[in-house]
Amino acid sequence: MKFQKLLVVCIGNICRSPMVEYLLKREFPALEVSSAGIHAMIGHPADDKAIHSMMQQHTCTDISSHIAKQLNESMLKQADLVLVMTASQQQFIEKTWAFSKGKVFRLGHWRNKDILDPYQKDQDFFNATCSMIKDCLTDWYEYL
């Protein structure tokens, strides 16, 4: 099954999910990709360290125009696939919106890995997170 509409979710929607969103948009321009946060920092831009990691490690993928949005039921209903960063985020979404079961997966599903939150960590942690995101994302390419 090929997916058309993807939703990427993390906690604040300023670090991990924007990184994934913009990488997917770059690699798959025909897909409709968006991101949101479970406890979003609504209206905030992407974290400066996330912007720096993406510009340095991913051929100048600029996420500076990103604005954080709060996850809601409508977003989940519209999405064909929802990628989250951790098992606890998956559990929260599936418990809160039972209809979403079966379309919510961890980005690191194929590697049985969570993508830990780099928020308020140093640049090296952001860079490592960015690399892990890219590695885990490639596992999904055959389905997109």
mmCIF file of N, CA and C in Angstrom:
data_model
loop_
_atom_site.group_PDB
_atom_site.id
_atom_site.type_symbol
_atom_site.label_atom_id
_atom_site.label_comp_id
_atom_site.label_asym_id
_atom_site.label_seq_id
_atom_site.Cartn_x
_atom_site.Cartn_y
_atom_site.Cartn_z
ATOM 1 N N MET A 1 0.845 -1.188 0.000
ATOM 2 C CA MET A 1 0.000 0.000 0.000
ATOM 3 C C MET A 1 0.885 1.245 0.000
ATOM 4 N N LYS A 2 0.615 2.120 -0.901
ATOM 5 C CA LYS A 2 1.316 3.403 -0.940
ATOM 6 C C LYS A 2 0.468 4.447 -0.219
ATOM 7 N N PHE A 3 1.130 5.298 0.522
ATOM 8 C CA PHE A 3 0.451 6.329 1.294
ATOM 9 C C PHE A 3 0.476 7.653 0.543
ATOM 10 N N GLN A 4 -0.578 8.441 0.725
ATOM 11 C CA GLN A 4 -0.686 9.743 0.074
ATOM 12 C C GLN A 4 -0.527 10.904 1.055
ATOM 13 N N LYS A 5 -1.142 10.745 2.250
ATOM 14 C CA LYS A 5 -1.132 11.812 3.248
ATOM 15 C C LYS A 5 -0.450 11.313 4.516
ATOM 16 N N LEU A 6 0.653 11.969 4.853
ATOM 17 C CA LEU A 6 1.426 11.588 6.030
ATOM 18 C C LEU A 6 1.383 12.693 7.071
ATOM 19 N N LEU A 7 1.284 12.250 8.324
ATOM 20 C CA LEU A 7 1.330 13.161 9.454
ATOM 21 C C LEU A 7 2.459 12.704 10.355
ATOM 22 N N VAL A 8 3.318 13.623 10.734
ATOM 23 C CA VAL A 8 4.447 13.324 11.604
ATOM 24 C C VAL A 8 4.205 14.037 12.939
ATOM 25 N N VAL A 9 4.357 13.285 14.034
ATOM 26 C CA VAL A 9 4.006 13.818 15.355
ATOM 27 C C VAL A 9 5.160 13.637 16.336
ATOM 28 N N CYS A 10 5.394 14.667 17.130
ATOM 29 C CA CYS A 10 6.281 14.570 18.289
ATOM 30 C C CYS A 10 5.591 15.319 19.432
ATOM 31 N N ILE A 11 6.339 15.812 20.372
ATOM 32 C CA ILE A 11 5.720 16.510 21.502
ATOM 33 C C ILE A 11 5.454 17.984 21.178
ATOM 34 N N GLY A 12 6.502 18.759 20.960
ATOM 35 C CA GLY A 12 6.347 20.208 20.794
ATOM 36 C C GLY A 12 6.192 20.693 19.379
ATOM 37 N N ASN A 13 6.497 19.836 18.397
ATOM 38 C CA ASN A 13 6.440 20.170 16.977
ATOM 39 C C ASN A 13 7.406 21.294 16.609
ATOM 40 N N ILE A 14 8.580 21.291 17.271
ATOM 41 C CA ILE A 14 9.608 22.271 16.916
ATOM 42 C C ILE A 14 10.963 21.624 16.635
ATOM 43 N N CYS A 15 11.102 20.321 16.879
ATOM 44 C CA CYS A 15 12.398 19.651 16.675
ATOM 45 C C CYS A 15 12.252 18.456 15.738
ATOM 46 N N ARG A 16 11.858 17.324 16.283
ATOM 47 C CA ARG A 16 11.874 16.074 15.523
ATOM 48 C C ARG A 16 10.861 16.030 14.386
ATOM 49 N N SER A 17 9.600 16.313 14.665
ATOM 50 C CA SER A 17 8.601 16.179 13.595
ATOM 51 C C SER A 17 8.824 17.150 12.434
ATOM 52 N N PRO A 18 9.259 18.398 12.666
ATOM 53 C CA PRO A 18 9.566 19.234 11.506
ATOM 54 C C PRO A 18 10.731 18.684 10.680
ATOM 55 N N MET A 19 11.739 18.109 11.352
ATOM 56 C CA MET A 19 12.851 17.514 10.609
ATOM 57 C C MET A 19 12.337 16.438 9.662
ATOM 58 N N VAL A 20 11.510 15.539 10.194
ATOM 59 C CA VAL A 20 10.968 14.448 9.377
ATOM 60 C C VAL A 20 10.073 15.013 8.275
ATOM 61 N N GLU A 21 9.204 15.948 8.625
ATOM 62 C CA GLU A 21 8.290 16.541 7.648
ATOM 63 C C GLU A 21 9.044 17.107 6.450
ATOM 64 N N TYR A 22 10.058 17.898 6.702
ATOM 65 C CA TYR A 22 10.760 18.557 5.608
ATOM 66 C C TYR A 22 11.633 17.593 4.809
ATOM 67 N N LEU A 23 12.180 16.576 5.467
ATOM 68 C CA LEU A 23 12.920 15.550 4.724
ATOM 69 C C LEU A 23 11.986 14.782 3.797
ATOM 70 N N LEU A 24 10.804 14.444 4.288
ATOM 71 C CA LEU A 24 9.830 13.737 3.447
ATOM 72 C C LEU A 24 9.374 14.617 2.276
ATOM 73 N N LYS A 25 9.135 15.880 2.540
ATOM 74 C CA LYS A 25 8.722 16.793 1.472
ATOM 75 C C LYS A 25 9.801 16.897 0.399
ATOM 76 N N ARG A 26 11.057 16.884 0.825
ATOM 77 C CA ARG A 26 12.163 16.973 -0.123
ATOM 78 C C ARG A 26 12.277 15.694 -0.954
ATOM 79 N N GLU A 27 12.160 14.547 -0.303
ATOM 80 C CA GLU A 27 12.332 13.261 -0.985
ATOM 81 C C GLU A 27 11.105 12.838 -1.787
ATOM 82 N N PHE A 28 9.921 13.239 -1.336
ATOM 83 C CA PHE A 28 8.666 12.812 -1.971
ATOM 84 C C PHE A 28 7.746 14.019 -2.183
ATOM 85 N N PRO A 29 8.061 14.863 -3.148
ATOM 86 C CA PRO A 29 7.286 16.090 -3.341
ATOM 87 C C PRO A 29 5.817 15.861 -3.691
ATOM 88 N N ALA A 30 5.471 14.677 -4.169
ATOM 89 C CA ALA A 30 4.072 14.398 -4.511
ATOM 90 C C ALA A 30 3.224 14.046 -3.289
ATOM 91 N N LEU A 31 3.868 13.717 -2.183
ATOM 92 C CA LEU A 31 3.127 13.382 -0.967
ATOM 93 C C LEU A 31 2.653 14.635 -0.249
ATOM 94 N N GLU A 32 1.533 14.504 0.431
ATOM 95 C CA GLU A 32 1.041 15.575 1.292
ATOM 96 C C GLU A 32 1.532 15.267 2.704
ATOM 97 N N VAL A 33 2.493 16.038 3.179
ATOM 98 C CA VAL A 33 3.119 15.785 4.474
ATOM 99 C C VAL A 33 2.917 16.988 5.393
ATOM 100 N N SER A 34 2.526 16.704 6.631
ATOM 101 C CA SER A 34 2.399 17.756 7.634
ATOM 102 C C SER A 34 2.896 17.210 8.963
ATOM 103 N N SER A 35 3.011 18.094 9.942
ATOM 104 C CA SER A 35 3.436 17.662 11.262
ATOM 105 C C SER A 35 2.667 18.424 12.324
ATOM 106 N N ALA A 36 2.686 17.852 13.530
ATOM 107 C CA ALA A 36 1.983 18.464 14.656
ATOM 108 C C ALA A 36 2.587 17.937 15.949
ATOM 109 N N GLY A 37 2.211 18.563 17.056
ATOM 110 C CA GLY A 37 2.710 18.147 18.356
ATOM 111 C C GLY A 37 1.591 17.751 19.292
ATOM 112 N N ILE A 38 1.860 16.753 20.112
ATOM 113 C CA ILE A 38 0.898 16.320 21.128
ATOM 114 C C ILE A 38 0.673 17.445 22.134
ATOM 115 N N HIS A 39 1.733 18.118 22.512
ATOM 116 C CA HIS A 39 1.673 19.305 23.372
ATOM 117 C C HIS A 39 2.471 20.396 22.669
ATOM 118 N N ALA A 40 1.975 20.791 21.520
ATOM 119 C CA ALA A 40 2.709 21.689 20.632
ATOM 120 C C ALA A 40 2.992 23.048 21.269
ATOM 121 N N MET A 41 4.124 23.583 20.874
ATOM 122 C CA MET A 41 4.478 24.959 21.219
ATOM 123 C C MET A 41 3.882 25.831 20.108
ATOM 124 N N ILE A 42 2.569 25.923 20.127
ATOM 125 C CA ILE A 42 1.782 26.521 19.045
ATOM 126 C C ILE A 42 2.334 27.894 18.658
ATOM 127 N N GLY A 43 2.557 28.037 17.343
ATOM 128 C CA GLY A 43 3.012 29.307 16.798
ATOM 129 C C GLY A 43 4.506 29.527 16.832
ATOM 130 N N HIS A 44 5.244 28.628 17.500
ATOM 131 C CA HIS A 44 6.694 28.784 17.582
ATOM 132 C C HIS A 44 7.366 28.239 16.315
ATOM 133 N N PRO A 45 8.500 28.824 15.960
ATOM 134 C CA PRO A 45 9.258 28.289 14.824
ATOM 135 C C PRO A 45 10.023 27.038 15.239
ATOM 136 N N ALA A 46 10.637 26.395 14.279
ATOM 137 C CA ALA A 46 11.511 25.257 14.573
ATOM 138 C C ALA A 46 12.663 25.732 15.458
ATOM 139 N N ASP A 47 13.122 24.842 16.313
ATOM 140 C CA ASP A 47 14.242 25.120 17.199
ATOM 141 C C ASP A 47 15.483 25.475 16.365
ATOM 142 N N ASP A 48 16.236 26.466 16.801
ATOM 143 C CA ASP A 48 17.437 26.901 16.073
ATOM 144 C C ASP A 48 18.429 25.768 15.864
ATOM 145 N N LYS A 49 18.571 24.889 16.848
ATOM 146 C CA LYS A 49 19.514 23.773 16.716
ATOM 147 C C LYS A 49 19.014 22.755 15.697
ATOM 148 N N ALA A 50 17.704 22.584 15.598
ATOM 149 C CA ALA A 50 17.140 21.704 14.577
ATOM 150 C C ALA A 50 17.384 22.290 13.191
ATOM 151 N N ILE A 51 17.192 23.590 13.062
ATOM 152 C CA ILE A 51 17.447 24.274 11.787
ATOM 153 C C ILE A 51 18.905 24.078 11.389
ATOM 154 N N HIS A 52 19.810 24.286 12.328
ATOM 155 C CA HIS A 52 21.238 24.141 12.063
ATOM 156 C C HIS A 52 21.584 22.712 11.622
ATOM 157 N N SER A 53 21.063 21.714 12.338
ATOM 158 C CA SER A 53 21.328 20.312 11.981
ATOM 159 C C SER A 53 20.857 20.000 10.571
ATOM 160 N N MET A 54 19.678 20.470 10.232
ATOM 161 C CA MET A 54 19.119 20.179 8.911
ATOM 162 C C MET A 54 19.920 20.876 7.815
ATOM 163 N N MET A 55 20.357 22.082 8.054
ATOM 164 C CA MET A 55 21.126 22.807 7.047
ATOM 165 C C MET A 55 22.502 22.163 6.850
ATOM 166 N N GLN A 56 23.100 21.692 7.931
ATOM 167 C CA GLN A 56 24.440 21.111 7.862
ATOM 168 C C GLN A 56 24.434 19.697 7.304
ATOM 169 N N GLN A 57 23.494 18.870 7.775
ATOM 170 C CA GLN A 57 23.538 17.447 7.467
ATOM 171 C C GLN A 57 22.691 17.027 6.272
ATOM 172 N N HIS A 58 21.779 17.850 5.856
ATOM 173 C CA HIS A 58 20.835 17.401 4.831
ATOM 174 C C HIS A 58 20.740 18.346 3.653
ATOM 175 N N THR A 59 21.874 18.635 3.068
ATOM 176 C CA THR A 59 21.952 19.407 1.833
ATOM 177 C C THR A 59 21.068 20.648 1.876
ATOM 178 N N CYS A 60 21.243 21.407 2.917
ATOM 179 C CA CYS A 60 20.539 22.694 3.029
ATOM 180 C C CYS A 60 19.020 22.560 3.023
ATOM 181 N N THR A 61 18.501 21.569 3.704
ATOM 182 C CA THR A 61 17.055 21.489 3.887
ATOM 183 C C THR A 61 16.676 22.511 4.948
ATOM 184 N N ASP A 62 15.990 23.561 4.534
ATOM 185 C CA ASP A 62 15.679 24.690 5.406
ATOM 186 C C ASP A 62 14.306 24.504 6.044
ATOM 187 N N ILE A 63 14.294 24.392 7.379
ATOM 188 C CA ILE A 63 13.022 24.235 8.092
ATOM 189 C C ILE A 63 12.662 25.507 8.862
ATOM 190 N N SER A 64 13.336 26.607 8.541
ATOM 191 C CA SER A 64 13.132 27.847 9.300
ATOM 192 C C SER A 64 11.726 28.439 9.114
ATOM 193 N N SER A 65 11.011 28.050 8.093
ATOM 194 C CA SER A 65 9.649 28.574 7.890
ATOM 195 C C SER A 65 8.595 27.793 8.673
ATOM 196 N N HIS A 66 9.009 26.724 9.342
ATOM 197 C CA HIS A 66 8.063 25.885 10.083
ATOM 198 C C HIS A 66 7.429 26.648 11.250
ATOM 199 N N ILE A 67 6.130 26.417 11.448
ATOM 200 C CA ILE A 67 5.390 26.963 12.586
ATOM 201 C C ILE A 67 4.669 25.801 13.275
ATOM 202 N N ALA A 68 4.876 25.664 14.585
ATOM 203 C CA ALA A 68 4.319 24.535 15.341
ATOM 204 C C ALA A 68 2.796 24.569 15.394
ATOM 205 N N LYS A 69 2.213 23.354 15.256
ATOM 206 C CA LYS A 69 0.755 23.179 15.294
ATOM 207 C C LYS A 69 0.400 22.088 16.300
ATOM 208 N N GLN A 70 -0.778 22.224 16.889
ATOM 209 C CA GLN A 70 -1.301 21.252 17.847
ATOM 210 C C GLN A 70 -1.980 20.101 17.107
ATOM 211 N N LEU A 71 -1.675 18.883 17.506
ATOM 212 C CA LEU A 71 -2.327 17.702 16.957
ATOM 213 C C LEU A 71 -3.814 17.741 17.294
ATOM 214 N N ASN A 72 -4.652 17.338 16.318
ATOM 215 C CA ASN A 72 -6.087 17.246 16.592
ATOM 216 C C ASN A 72 -6.691 16.057 15.832
ATOM 217 N N GLU A 73 -7.920 15.770 16.148
ATOM 218 C CA GLU A 73 -8.623 14.620 15.581
ATOM 219 C C GLU A 73 -8.718 14.690 14.062
ATOM 220 N N SER A 74 -9.002 15.861 13.538
ATOM 221 C CA SER A 74 -9.135 16.026 12.095
ATOM 222 C C SER A 74 -7.858 15.644 11.358
ATOM 223 N N MET A 75 -6.718 16.060 11.889
ATOM 224 C CA MET A 75 -5.434 15.722 11.269
ATOM 225 C C MET A 75 -5.249 14.208 11.205
ATOM 226 N N LEU A 76 -5.585 13.542 12.296
ATOM 227 C CA LEU A 76 -5.430 12.086 12.356
ATOM 228 C C LEU A 76 -6.369 11.384 11.384
ATOM 229 N N LYS A 77 -7.582 11.884 11.264
ATOM 230 C CA LYS A 77 -8.549 11.268 10.348
ATOM 231 C C LYS A 77 -8.110 11.413 8.897
ATOM 232 N N GLN A 78 -7.502 12.531 8.546
ATOM 233 C CA GLN A 78 -7.096 12.775 7.168
ATOM 234 C C GLN A 78 -5.846 11.995 6.763
ATOM 235 N N ALA A 79 -5.030 11.637 7.735
ATOM 236 C CA ALA A 79 -3.747 10.991 7.437
ATOM 237 C C ALA A 79 -3.919 9.514 7.096
ATOM 238 N N ASP A 80 -3.144 9.065 6.102
ATOM 239 C CA ASP A 80 -3.075 7.633 5.774
ATOM 240 C C ASP A 80 -2.070 6.927 6.676
ATOM 241 N N LEU A 81 -1.039 7.659 7.079
ATOM 242 C CA LEU A 81 0.025 7.128 7.922
ATOM 243 C C LEU A 81 0.440 8.228 8.893
ATOM 244 N N VAL A 82 0.583 7.836 10.168
ATOM 245 C CA VAL A 82 1.028 8.766 11.204
ATOM 246 C C VAL A 82 2.328 8.211 11.778
ATOM 247 N N LEU A 83 3.387 8.991 11.662
ATOM 248 C CA LEU A 83 4.683 8.591 12.197
ATOM 249 C C LEU A 83 4.965 9.379 13.471
ATOM 250 N N VAL A 84 5.234 8.657 14.555
ATOM 251 C CA VAL A 84 5.549 9.266 15.840
ATOM 252 C C VAL A 84 6.992 8.937 16.206
ATOM 253 N N MET A 85 7.484 9.552 17.245
ATOM 254 C CA MET A 85 8.886 9.376 17.612
ATOM 255 C C MET A 85 9.109 8.291 18.664
ATOM 256 N N THR A 86 8.102 8.034 19.516
ATOM 257 C CA THR A 86 8.296 7.081 20.615
ATOM 258 C C THR A 86 7.077 6.173 20.778
ATOM 259 N N ALA A 87 7.308 5.057 21.446
ATOM 260 C CA ALA A 87 6.213 4.123 21.737
ATOM 261 C C ALA A 87 5.169 4.784 22.620
ATOM 262 N N SER A 88 5.587 5.625 23.553
ATOM 263 C CA SER A 88 4.610 6.283 24.428
ATOM 264 C C SER A 88 3.734 7.264 23.652
ATOM 265 N N GLN A 89 4.274 7.915 22.641
ATOM 266 C CA GLN A 89 3.450 8.796 21.804
ATOM 267 C C GLN A 89 2.432 7.982 21.021
ATOM 268 N N GLN A 90 2.862 6.840 20.493
ATOM 269 C CA GLN A 90 1.943 5.962 19.773
ATOM 270 C C GLN A 90 0.808 5.518 20.695
ATOM 271 N N GLN A 91 1.153 5.093 21.896
ATOM 272 C CA GLN A 91 0.143 4.642 22.848
ATOM 273 C C GLN A 91 -0.821 5.761 23.220
ATOM 274 N N PHE A 92 -0.295 6.961 23.438
ATOM 275 C CA PHE A 92 -1.140 8.094 23.781
ATOM 276 C C PHE A 92 -2.151 8.393 22.668
ATOM 277 N N ILE A 93 -1.668 8.457 21.448
ATOM 278 C CA ILE A 93 -2.553 8.768 20.318
ATOM 279 C C ILE A 93 -3.612 7.679 20.151
ATOM 280 N N GLU A 94 -3.201 6.431 20.194
ATOM 281 C CA GLU A 94 -4.152 5.339 20.009
ATOM 282 C C GLU A 94 -5.165 5.249 21.149
ATOM 283 N N LYS A 95 -4.767 5.627 22.350
ATOM 284 C CA LYS A 95 -5.696 5.628 23.488
ATOM 285 C C LYS A 95 -6.668 6.808 23.390
ATOM 286 N N THR A 96 -6.145 7.966 22.994
ATOM 287 C CA THR A 96 -6.959 9.177 22.907
ATOM 288 C C THR A 96 -7.903 9.143 21.703
ATOM 289 N N TRP A 97 -7.414 8.631 20.587
ATOM 290 C CA TRP A 97 -8.200 8.559 19.351
ATOM 291 C C TRP A 97 -8.160 7.114 18.848
ATOM 292 N N ALA A 98 -9.028 6.278 19.388
ATOM 293 C CA ALA A 98 -9.006 4.834 19.114
ATOM 294 C C ALA A 98 -9.080 4.516 17.616
ATOM 295 N N PHE A 99 -9.751 5.363 16.842
ATOM 296 C CA PHE A 99 -9.880 5.124 15.402
ATOM 297 C C PHE A 99 -8.525 5.122 14.695
ATOM 298 N N SER A 100 -7.515 5.689 15.337
ATOM 299 C CA SER A 100 -6.199 5.815 14.688
ATOM 300 C C SER A 100 -5.367 4.531 14.743
ATOM 301 N N LYS A 101 -5.794 3.557 15.509
ATOM 302 C CA LYS A 101 -5.032 2.300 15.600
ATOM 303 C C LYS A 101 -4.873 1.699 14.215
ATOM 304 N N GLY A 102 -3.673 1.219 13.955
ATOM 305 C CA GLY A 102 -3.387 0.609 12.663
ATOM 306 C C GLY A 102 -2.742 1.540 11.664
ATOM 307 N N LYS A 103 -2.764 2.846 11.960
ATOM 308 C CA LYS A 103 -2.085 3.771 11.047
ATOM 309 C C LYS A 103 -1.052 4.635 11.767
ATOM 310 N N VAL A 104 -0.841 4.361 13.043
ATOM 311 C CA VAL A 104 0.159 5.083 13.826
ATOM 312 C C VAL A 104 1.343 4.146 14.077
ATOM 313 N N PHE A 105 2.534 4.603 13.662
ATOM 314 C CA PHE A 105 3.749 3.808 13.821
ATOM 315 C C PHE A 105 4.895 4.706 14.271
ATOM 316 N N ARG A 106 5.826 4.124 14.989
ATOM 317 C CA ARG A 106 7.040 4.855 15.319
ATOM 318 C C ARG A 106 7.882 5.012 14.059
ATOM 319 N N LEU A 107 8.550 6.128 13.933
ATOM 320 C CA LEU A 107 9.490 6.320 12.834
ATOM 321 C C LEU A 107 10.532 5.209 12.857
ATOM 322 N N GLY A 108 10.958 4.817 14.042
ATOM 323 C CA GLY A 108 11.942 3.761 14.206
ATOM 324 C C GLY A 108 11.345 2.367 14.321
ATOM 325 N N HIS A 109 10.140 2.182 13.792
ATOM 326 C CA HIS A 109 9.422 0.902 13.870
ATOM 327 C C HIS A 109 10.273 -0.281 13.402
ATOM 328 N N TRP A 110 10.892 -0.147 12.260
ATOM 329 C CA TRP A 110 11.635 -1.254 11.651
ATOM 330 C C TRP A 110 12.914 -1.585 12.411
ATOM 331 N N ARG A 111 13.365 -0.662 13.238
ATOM 332 C CA ARG A 111 14.594 -0.858 14.025
ATOM 333 C C ARG A 111 14.280 -1.038 15.511
ATOM 334 N N ASN A 112 12.976 -0.977 15.855
ATOM 335 C CA ASN A 112 12.526 -1.055 17.242
ATOM 336 C C ASN A 112 13.222 0.008 18.099
ATOM 337 N N LYS A 113 13.217 1.252 17.577
ATOM 338 C CA LYS A 113 13.892 2.360 18.260
ATOM 339 C C LYS A 113 12.953 3.545 18.429
ATOM 340 N N ASP A 114 13.125 4.212 19.560
ATOM 341 C CA ASP A 114 12.504 5.511 19.771
ATOM 342 C C ASP A 114 13.495 6.585 19.340
ATOM 343 N N ILE A 115 12.968 7.707 18.878
ATOM 344 C CA ILE A 115 13.790 8.875 18.565
ATOM 345 C C ILE A 115 13.633 9.830 19.748
ATOM 346 N N LEU A 116 14.670 9.923 20.557
ATOM 347 C CA LEU A 116 14.586 10.720 21.779
ATOM 348 C C LEU A 116 14.549 12.212 21.477
ATOM 349 N N ASP A 117 13.912 12.949 22.374
ATOM 350 C CA ASP A 117 13.702 14.383 22.193
ATOM 351 C C ASP A 117 14.996 15.161 22.433
ATOM 352 N N PRO A 118 15.454 15.922 21.442
ATOM 353 C CA PRO A 118 16.671 16.707 21.626
ATOM 354 C C PRO A 118 16.433 18.076 22.267
ATOM 355 N N TYR A 119 15.168 18.421 22.517
ATOM 356 C CA TYR A 119 14.837 19.757 23.021
ATOM 357 C C TYR A 119 15.677 20.105 24.250
ATOM 358 N N GLN A 120 16.292 21.263 24.221
ATOM 359 C CA GLN A 120 17.138 21.823 25.269
ATOM 360 C C GLN A 120 18.426 21.020 25.509
ATOM 361 N N LYS A 121 18.791 20.202 24.531
ATOM 362 C CA LYS A 121 20.067 19.490 24.585
ATOM 363 C C LYS A 121 21.074 20.260 23.728
ATOM 364 N N ASP A 122 22.324 19.795 23.714
ATOM 365 C CA ASP A 122 23.354 20.500 22.947
ATOM 366 C C ASP A 122 23.272 20.166 21.450
ATOM 367 N N GLN A 123 24.055 20.893 20.668
ATOM 368 C CA GLN A 123 24.017 20.736 19.209
ATOM 369 C C GLN A 123 24.404 19.329 18.785
ATOM 370 N N ASP A 124 25.346 18.708 19.479
ATOM 371 C CA ASP A 124 25.743 17.336 19.135
ATOM 372 C C ASP A 124 24.571 16.365 19.265
ATOM 373 N N PHE A 125 23.750 16.548 20.289
ATOM 374 C CA PHE A 125 22.578 15.694 20.473
ATOM 375 C C PHE A 125 21.598 15.904 19.310
ATOM 376 N N PHE A 126 21.389 17.151 18.927
ATOM 377 C CA PHE A 126 20.528 17.455 17.778
ATOM 378 C C PHE A 126 21.066 16.803 16.509
ATOM 379 N N ASN A 127 22.384 16.904 16.311
ATOM 380 C CA ASN A 127 22.984 16.312 15.117
ATOM 381 C C ASN A 127 22.806 14.799 15.101
ATOM 382 N N ALA A 128 22.985 14.161 16.253
ATOM 383 C CA ALA A 128 22.795 12.709 16.348
ATOM 384 C C ALA A 128 21.337 12.342 16.109
ATOM 385 N N THR A 129 20.425 13.149 16.644
ATOM 386 C CA THR A 129 18.992 12.912 16.431
ATOM 387 C C THR A 129 18.650 13.041 14.955
ATOM 388 N N CYS A 130 19.183 14.052 14.320
ATOM 389 C CA CYS A 130 18.949 14.278 12.901
ATOM 390 C C CYS A 130 19.447 13.086 12.076
ATOM 391 N N SER A 131 20.611 12.568 12.404
ATOM 392 C CA SER A 131 21.156 11.404 11.700
ATOM 393 C C SER A 131 20.291 10.168 11.908
ATOM 394 N N MET A 132 19.831 9.969 13.143
ATOM 395 C CA MET A 132 18.978 8.819 13.427
ATOM 396 C C MET A 132 17.648 8.925 12.671
ATOM 397 N N ILE A 133 17.105 10.135 12.609
ATOM 398 C CA ILE A 133 15.864 10.357 11.860
ATOM 399 C C ILE A 133 16.064 9.966 10.399
ATOM 400 N N LYS A 134 17.148 10.444 9.822
ATOM 401 C CA LYS A 134 17.414 10.133 8.409
ATOM 402 C C LYS A 134 17.553 8.628 8.198
ATOM 403 N N ASP A 135 18.277 7.949 9.079
ATOM 404 C CA ASP A 135 18.457 6.501 8.970
ATOM 405 C C ASP A 135 17.123 5.758 9.078
ATOM 406 N N CYS A 136 16.331 6.116 10.075
ATOM 407 C CA CYS A 136 15.031 5.444 10.268
ATOM 408 C C CYS A 136 14.060 5.762 9.139
ATOM 409 N N LEU A 137 14.138 6.966 8.622
ATOM 410 C CA LEU A 137 13.242 7.373 7.543
ATOM 411 C C LEU A 137 13.460 6.540 6.283
ATOM 412 N N THR A 138 14.682 6.173 6.007
ATOM 413 C CA THR A 138 14.947 5.388 4.796
ATOM 414 C C THR A 138 14.233 4.035 4.824
ATOM 415 N N ASP A 139 13.963 3.515 6.022
ATOM 416 C CA ASP A 139 13.229 2.243 6.130
ATOM 417 C C ASP A 139 11.798 2.360 5.619
ATOM 418 N N TRP A 140 11.265 3.550 5.589
ATOM 419 C CA TRP A 140 9.884 3.777 5.149
ATOM 420 C C TRP A 140 9.775 4.052 3.652
ATOM 421 N N TYR A 141 10.890 4.340 2.991
ATOM 422 C CA TYR A 141 10.840 4.791 1.592
ATOM 423 C C TYR A 141 10.117 3.817 0.663
ATOM 424 N N GLU A 142 10.266 2.531 0.861
ATOM 425 C CA GLU A 142 9.614 1.577 -0.037
ATOM 426 C C GLU A 142 8.086 1.590 0.079
ATOM 427 N N TYR A 143 7.563 2.186 1.163
ATOM 428 C CA TYR A 143 6.114 2.240 1.365
ATOM 429 C C TYR A 143 5.513 3.564 0.946
ATOM 430 N N LEU A 144 6.355 4.505 0.565
ATOM 431 C CA LEU A 144 5.864 5.853 0.257
ATOM 432 C C LEU A 144 5.800 6.112 -1.242
#
